[in-house]
Amino acid sequence: MEKAGVLYEGKAKKIFETSEPGYLWVEFKDDTTAFDGLKKELLDDKGALNNQISSIFLELLAANGIATHYERLLDDKNMLVKRLHIIPVEVIVRNIVAGSMSKRLGVPEGTRLKQPVIEYCLKSDELHDPMINLHHIYALELASEEEMKSIQEQTYLINDVLVPYLEGRGIALVDFKLEFGRHSQEGVILGDEITPDSCRFWDISSGEKMDKDRFRRDLGGVTEAYREILKRLKEGES
Ligand code: 5GP
């Protein structure tokens, strides 16, 4: 497997073409950004931690019959994934109120929701990922009704796998963001990453934040929290 030219460089990942058609090389960077790149820092080991954390979650989903773009780990900072045509819609799942939902609706952070909430945002840095609904998605032809039905079904299944898995490791899955894409043979499947950059994880006993909010809110101990997440995922594996 040879790494070829850069296809895309995002805030936290760099994507390369590979010698194998249909596959992409994903490098997880140490760069950490928040507020659309306004706050930026290099955090040693963050890339390697996110690469390993995401691989564990994506393998877990595959083991539960949920197809994802994940193929295999290449080394500590790099993974091989199937090439997808990413649908420009971020799918956000909330189990406990936090972040923008708390601000927008005036519901205190930590309020447990009676059922999961799914929100959609347009993937656009310039527009700061504005929230949209299914009517926007169909009217703007971002995805078809059939695709969104499949995405919604997969999203609930993913939440149903992740919540108990994390609870068993003393972690509450507060909310998270998913991205889906079209694969040439497999239809619409899960892409991107599942990491403390894209999820809110709270320690169940202390309530302590174990995710990127430590960076966004200047709480310190960012990589230590990510390392603790990886440790608990690995401990549970044995
Ligand atoms: P909120 O809407 O409260 O800012 O975020 C809800 C959840 O989605 C959080 O877990 C947050 O990390 C994740 N999320 C929302 N937007 C993005 C994004 O653009 N990139 C990443 N990596 N995660 C996001």
Short mmCIF file of C-alpha atoms and ligand atoms in Angstrom, two decimals:
data_model
loop_
_atom_site.label_atom_id
_atom_site.label_comp_id
_atom_site.label_asym_id
_atom_site.label_seq_id
_atom_site.Cartn_x
_atom_site.Cartn_y
_atom_site.Cartn_z
CA MET A 1 0.00 0.00 0.00
CA GLU A 2 1.56 3.27 -1.18
CA LYS A 3 0.48 6.74 -0.11
CA ALA A 4 -0.12 9.04 -3.13
CA GLY A 5 -1.10 12.73 -3.47
CA VAL A 6 -3.10 14.67 -0.88
CA LEU A 7 -6.80 14.59 -1.73
CA TYR A 8 -7.97 16.88 1.04
CA GLU A 9 -6.60 18.48 4.18
CA GLY A 10 -9.07 19.27 6.93
CA LYS A 11 -8.60 20.75 10.39
CA ALA A 12 -7.88 17.43 12.11
CA LYS A 13 -7.19 14.97 9.29
CA LYS A 14 -5.26 14.75 6.04
CA ILE A 15 -6.60 12.42 3.34
CA PHE A 16 -4.33 10.90 0.70
CA GLU A 17 -5.01 8.91 -2.44
CA THR A 18 -3.44 5.45 -2.41
CA SER A 19 -1.99 2.97 -4.87
CA GLU A 20 -5.16 0.90 -4.39
CA PRO A 21 -8.18 2.33 -6.20
CA GLY A 22 -11.22 2.73 -3.99
CA TYR A 23 -9.20 3.24 -0.81
CA LEU A 24 -7.96 6.36 0.95
CA TRP A 25 -5.21 6.91 3.52
CA VAL A 26 -6.33 8.97 6.54
CA GLU A 27 -3.73 10.69 8.70
CA PHE A 28 -4.97 11.98 12.06
CA LYS A 29 -3.22 15.25 12.88
CA ASP A 30 -2.17 16.63 16.25
CA ASP A 31 -3.79 19.96 15.30
CA THR A 32 -6.70 20.78 17.56
CA THR A 33 -9.14 23.50 16.56
CA ALA A 34 -12.38 24.93 17.86
CA PHE A 35 -14.77 27.73 16.93
CA ASP A 36 -14.23 27.18 13.19
CA GLY A 37 -10.46 27.29 13.50
CA LEU A 38 -10.27 30.50 15.57
CA LYS A 39 -8.73 28.59 18.51
CA LYS A 40 -5.87 26.37 17.45
CA GLU A 41 -3.18 24.31 19.21
CA LEU A 42 -0.90 21.36 18.53
CA LEU A 43 -1.46 18.61 21.09
CA ASP A 44 1.16 15.85 21.16
CA ASP A 45 -0.28 12.37 20.56
CA LYS A 46 -3.82 13.61 19.82
CA GLY A 47 -3.64 12.28 16.25
CA ALA A 48 -2.45 8.85 17.36
CA LEU A 49 -5.05 8.67 20.15
CA ASN A 50 -7.92 9.62 17.80
CA ASN A 51 -6.73 7.15 15.16
CA GLN A 52 -6.80 4.29 17.66
CA ILE A 53 -10.04 5.36 19.35
CA SER A 54 -11.86 5.70 16.02
CA SER A 55 -10.59 2.31 14.84
CA ILE A 56 -11.96 0.63 17.99
CA PHE A 57 -15.39 2.24 17.56
CA LEU A 58 -15.58 1.53 13.83
CA GLU A 59 -14.56 -2.12 14.38
CA LEU A 60 -17.18 -2.40 17.12
CA LEU A 61 -19.87 -1.14 14.72
CA ALA A 62 -18.74 -3.57 12.00
CA ALA A 63 -18.95 -6.41 14.55
CA ASN A 64 -22.54 -5.33 15.16
CA GLY A 65 -23.43 -5.48 11.47
CA ILE A 66 -23.11 -1.75 10.73
CA ALA A 67 -21.06 -1.09 7.59
CA THR A 68 -18.44 1.66 7.79
CA HIS A 69 -15.63 3.00 5.61
CA TYR A 70 -12.99 1.55 7.99
CA GLU A 71 -10.64 -1.00 6.47
CA ARG A 72 -7.61 -1.30 8.79
CA LEU A 73 -5.04 0.56 10.87
CA LEU A 74 -1.84 1.38 8.97
CA ASP A 75 0.22 2.65 11.91
CA ASP A 76 -0.31 4.73 15.04
CA LYS A 77 -1.51 7.86 13.20
CA ASN A 78 -2.89 6.43 9.97
CA MET A 79 -5.79 4.26 8.86
CA LEU A 80 -6.98 2.91 5.53
CA VAL A 81 -10.62 3.56 4.59
CA LYS A 82 -12.92 2.91 1.66
CA ARG A 83 -13.42 5.88 -0.60
CA LEU A 84 -16.85 7.46 -0.12
CA HIS A 85 -18.61 10.37 -1.72
CA ILE A 86 -19.41 12.21 1.52
CA ILE A 87 -22.94 13.59 1.85
CA PRO A 88 -22.54 17.22 3.04
CA VAL A 89 -24.82 16.75 6.05
CA GLU A 90 -23.58 16.35 9.63
CA VAL A 91 -25.81 14.06 11.66
CA ILE A 92 -25.84 14.96 15.35
CA VAL A 93 -27.26 12.62 17.97
CA ARG A 94 -28.04 13.79 21.50
CA ASN A 95 -28.81 11.64 24.53
CA ILE A 96 -28.12 14.30 27.17
CA VAL A 97 -28.48 18.06 26.61
CA ALA A 98 -25.19 19.95 26.15
CA GLY A 99 -23.47 22.51 23.94
CA SER A 100 -25.48 24.25 21.24
CA MET A 101 -28.77 22.55 22.15
CA SER A 102 -28.52 23.87 25.69
CA LYS A 103 -27.80 27.42 24.42
CA ARG A 104 -30.44 27.34 21.67
CA LEU A 105 -33.32 25.96 23.71
CA GLY A 106 -32.41 27.16 27.22
CA VAL A 107 -32.37 23.62 28.61
CA PRO A 108 -29.67 23.09 31.28
CA GLU A 109 -26.63 21.01 30.30
CA GLY A 110 -26.91 17.52 31.75
CA THR A 111 -30.66 17.17 31.23
CA ARG A 112 -31.29 13.57 30.15
CA LEU A 113 -33.53 13.41 27.06
CA LYS A 114 -36.59 11.14 27.06
CA GLN A 115 -35.48 9.85 23.67
CA PRO A 116 -32.46 10.54 21.43
CA VAL A 117 -32.63 13.71 19.33
CA ILE A 118 -31.25 13.72 15.79
CA GLU A 119 -30.26 17.06 14.24
CA TYR A 120 -28.86 17.78 10.78
CA CYS A 121 -26.34 20.48 9.90
CA LEU A 122 -25.04 21.56 6.51
CA LYS A 123 -21.34 20.73 6.30
CA SER A 124 -19.93 24.18 5.55
CA ASP A 125 -17.07 25.86 7.44
CA GLU A 126 -17.82 29.27 5.84
CA LEU A 127 -21.43 29.14 7.04
CA HIS A 128 -20.49 27.57 10.43
CA ASP A 129 -22.42 24.33 9.78
CA PRO A 130 -25.97 25.78 10.01
CA MET A 131 -28.75 23.52 11.23
CA ILE A 132 -31.07 22.29 8.47
CA ASN A 133 -34.00 19.88 8.35
CA LEU A 134 -35.10 17.08 6.04
CA HIS A 135 -37.06 19.54 3.86
CA HIS A 136 -33.85 21.49 3.16
CA ILE A 137 -31.99 18.24 2.46
CA TYR A 138 -34.56 17.09 -0.13
CA ALA A 139 -35.20 20.53 -1.67
CA LEU A 140 -31.47 21.19 -2.09
CA GLU A 141 -30.94 17.59 -3.29
CA LEU A 142 -28.23 16.93 -0.70
CA ALA A 143 -29.55 13.38 -0.25
CA SER A 144 -32.64 11.41 -1.29
CA GLU A 145 -35.50 10.34 0.99
CA GLU A 146 -34.32 6.73 0.68
CA GLU A 147 -30.78 7.72 1.69
CA MET A 148 -31.99 9.74 4.69
CA LYS A 149 -34.21 6.86 5.82
CA SER A 150 -31.18 4.56 5.74
CA ILE A 151 -29.02 7.17 7.52
CA GLN A 152 -31.63 7.57 10.27
CA GLU A 153 -31.92 3.81 10.77
CA GLN A 154 -28.13 3.39 10.91
CA THR A 155 -27.82 6.37 13.27
CA TYR A 156 -30.24 4.87 15.83
CA LEU A 157 -28.47 1.50 15.57
CA ILE A 158 -25.07 3.15 16.11
CA ASN A 159 -26.39 4.97 19.19
CA ASP A 160 -27.88 1.71 20.50
CA VAL A 161 -24.47 0.01 20.16
CA LEU A 162 -22.33 2.85 21.52
CA VAL A 163 -24.39 3.87 24.58
CA PRO A 164 -24.27 0.53 26.47
CA TYR A 165 -20.70 -0.19 25.31
CA LEU A 166 -19.51 3.11 26.79
CA GLU A 167 -21.69 2.82 29.91
CA GLY A 168 -19.93 -0.48 30.61
CA ARG A 169 -16.70 1.51 30.68
CA GLY A 170 -18.02 4.24 32.97
CA ILE A 171 -18.58 6.74 30.17
CA ALA A 172 -21.82 8.55 29.28
CA LEU A 173 -22.29 9.22 25.57
CA VAL A 174 -23.77 12.72 25.75
CA ASP A 175 -23.85 13.55 22.04
CA PHE A 176 -21.89 12.93 18.85
CA LYS A 177 -21.58 13.81 15.19
CA LEU A 178 -21.63 11.35 12.29
CA GLU A 179 -21.00 11.70 8.58
CA PHE A 180 -22.22 9.30 5.91
CA GLY A 181 -21.17 8.81 2.31
CA ARG A 182 -22.04 6.91 -0.84
CA HIS A 183 -19.92 3.87 -1.64
CA SER A 184 -19.83 2.48 -5.18
CA GLN A 185 -21.05 -0.97 -4.08
CA GLU A 186 -22.30 -0.69 -0.51
CA GLY A 187 -24.74 2.23 -0.75
CA VAL A 188 -24.76 4.84 2.01
CA ILE A 189 -22.40 3.87 4.85
CA LEU A 190 -20.77 5.56 7.84
CA GLY A 191 -17.60 7.56 7.15
CA ASP A 192 -15.37 10.03 8.99
CA GLU A 193 -14.41 9.37 12.65
CA ILE A 194 -15.79 8.60 16.09
CA THR A 195 -13.43 10.28 18.56
CA PRO A 196 -13.44 12.66 21.54
CA ASP A 197 -13.22 15.42 18.87
CA SER A 198 -16.62 14.45 17.50
CA CYS A 199 -18.37 13.16 20.65
CA ARG A 200 -19.08 14.40 24.15
CA PHE A 201 -18.02 11.82 26.74
CA TRP A 202 -18.67 12.38 30.45
CA ASP A 203 -17.29 10.20 33.22
CA ILE A 204 -20.37 8.58 34.76
CA SER A 205 -19.24 8.77 38.38
CA SER A 206 -17.57 12.21 38.47
CA GLY A 207 -19.34 13.96 35.57
CA GLU A 208 -15.91 15.05 34.35
CA LYS A 209 -15.63 15.93 30.66
CA MET A 210 -13.43 13.53 28.66
CA ASP A 211 -13.64 15.13 25.21
CA LYS A 212 -12.84 18.20 23.13
CA ASP A 213 -14.86 20.44 25.46
CA ARG A 214 -11.73 20.35 27.66
CA PHE A 215 -10.00 22.25 24.83
CA ARG A 216 -12.98 24.41 23.81
CA ARG A 217 -13.57 25.51 27.43
CA ASP A 218 -9.89 25.77 28.51
CA LEU A 219 -10.23 23.05 31.14
CA GLY A 220 -6.74 21.60 30.52
CA GLY A 221 -5.84 17.92 30.50
CA VAL A 222 -7.05 17.38 26.93
CA THR A 223 -4.71 14.59 25.82
CA GLU A 224 -4.87 13.01 29.29
CA ALA A 225 -8.66 12.70 28.86
CA TYR A 226 -8.30 11.23 25.36
CA ARG A 227 -5.70 8.78 26.70
CA GLU A 228 -8.09 7.73 29.48
CA ILE A 229 -10.84 7.09 26.90
CA LEU A 230 -8.48 4.86 24.88
CA LYS A 231 -7.37 3.05 28.06
CA ARG A 232 -10.97 2.27 29.05
CA LEU A 233 -11.85 1.08 25.54
CA LYS A 234 -8.81 -1.20 25.51
CA GLU A 235 -9.35 -2.52 29.05
CA GLY A 236 -12.86 -3.51 28.09
CA GLU A 237 -11.57 -5.43 25.06
CA SER A 238 -9.84 -8.15 27.05
P1 5GP B 1 -22.87 21.08 19.42
O1 5GP B 1 -23.95 21.25 18.40
O2 5GP B 1 -23.40 21.02 20.82
O3 5GP B 1 -21.76 22.07 19.24
O4 5GP B 1 -22.18 19.67 19.12
C1 5GP B 1 -22.89 18.45 19.28
C2 5GP B 1 -21.94 17.28 19.11
O5 5GP B 1 -21.53 17.17 17.77
C3 5GP B 1 -20.66 17.41 19.93
O6 5GP B 1 -20.29 16.12 20.39
C4 5GP B 1 -19.62 17.92 18.93
O7 5GP B 1 -18.33 17.46 19.26
C5 5GP B 1 -20.13 17.32 17.63
N1 5GP B 1 -19.90 18.22 16.50
C6 5GP B 1 -20.72 19.20 16.05
N2 5GP B 1 -20.20 19.83 14.99
C7 5GP B 1 -19.01 19.24 14.75
C8 5GP B 1 -17.98 19.45 13.76
O8 5GP B 1 -18.07 20.29 12.86
N3 5GP B 1 -16.88 18.63 13.85
C9 5GP B 1 -16.76 17.67 14.82
N4 5GP B 1 -15.64 16.92 14.84
N5 5GP B 1 -17.71 17.43 15.73
C10 5GP B 1 -18.83 18.21 15.71
#
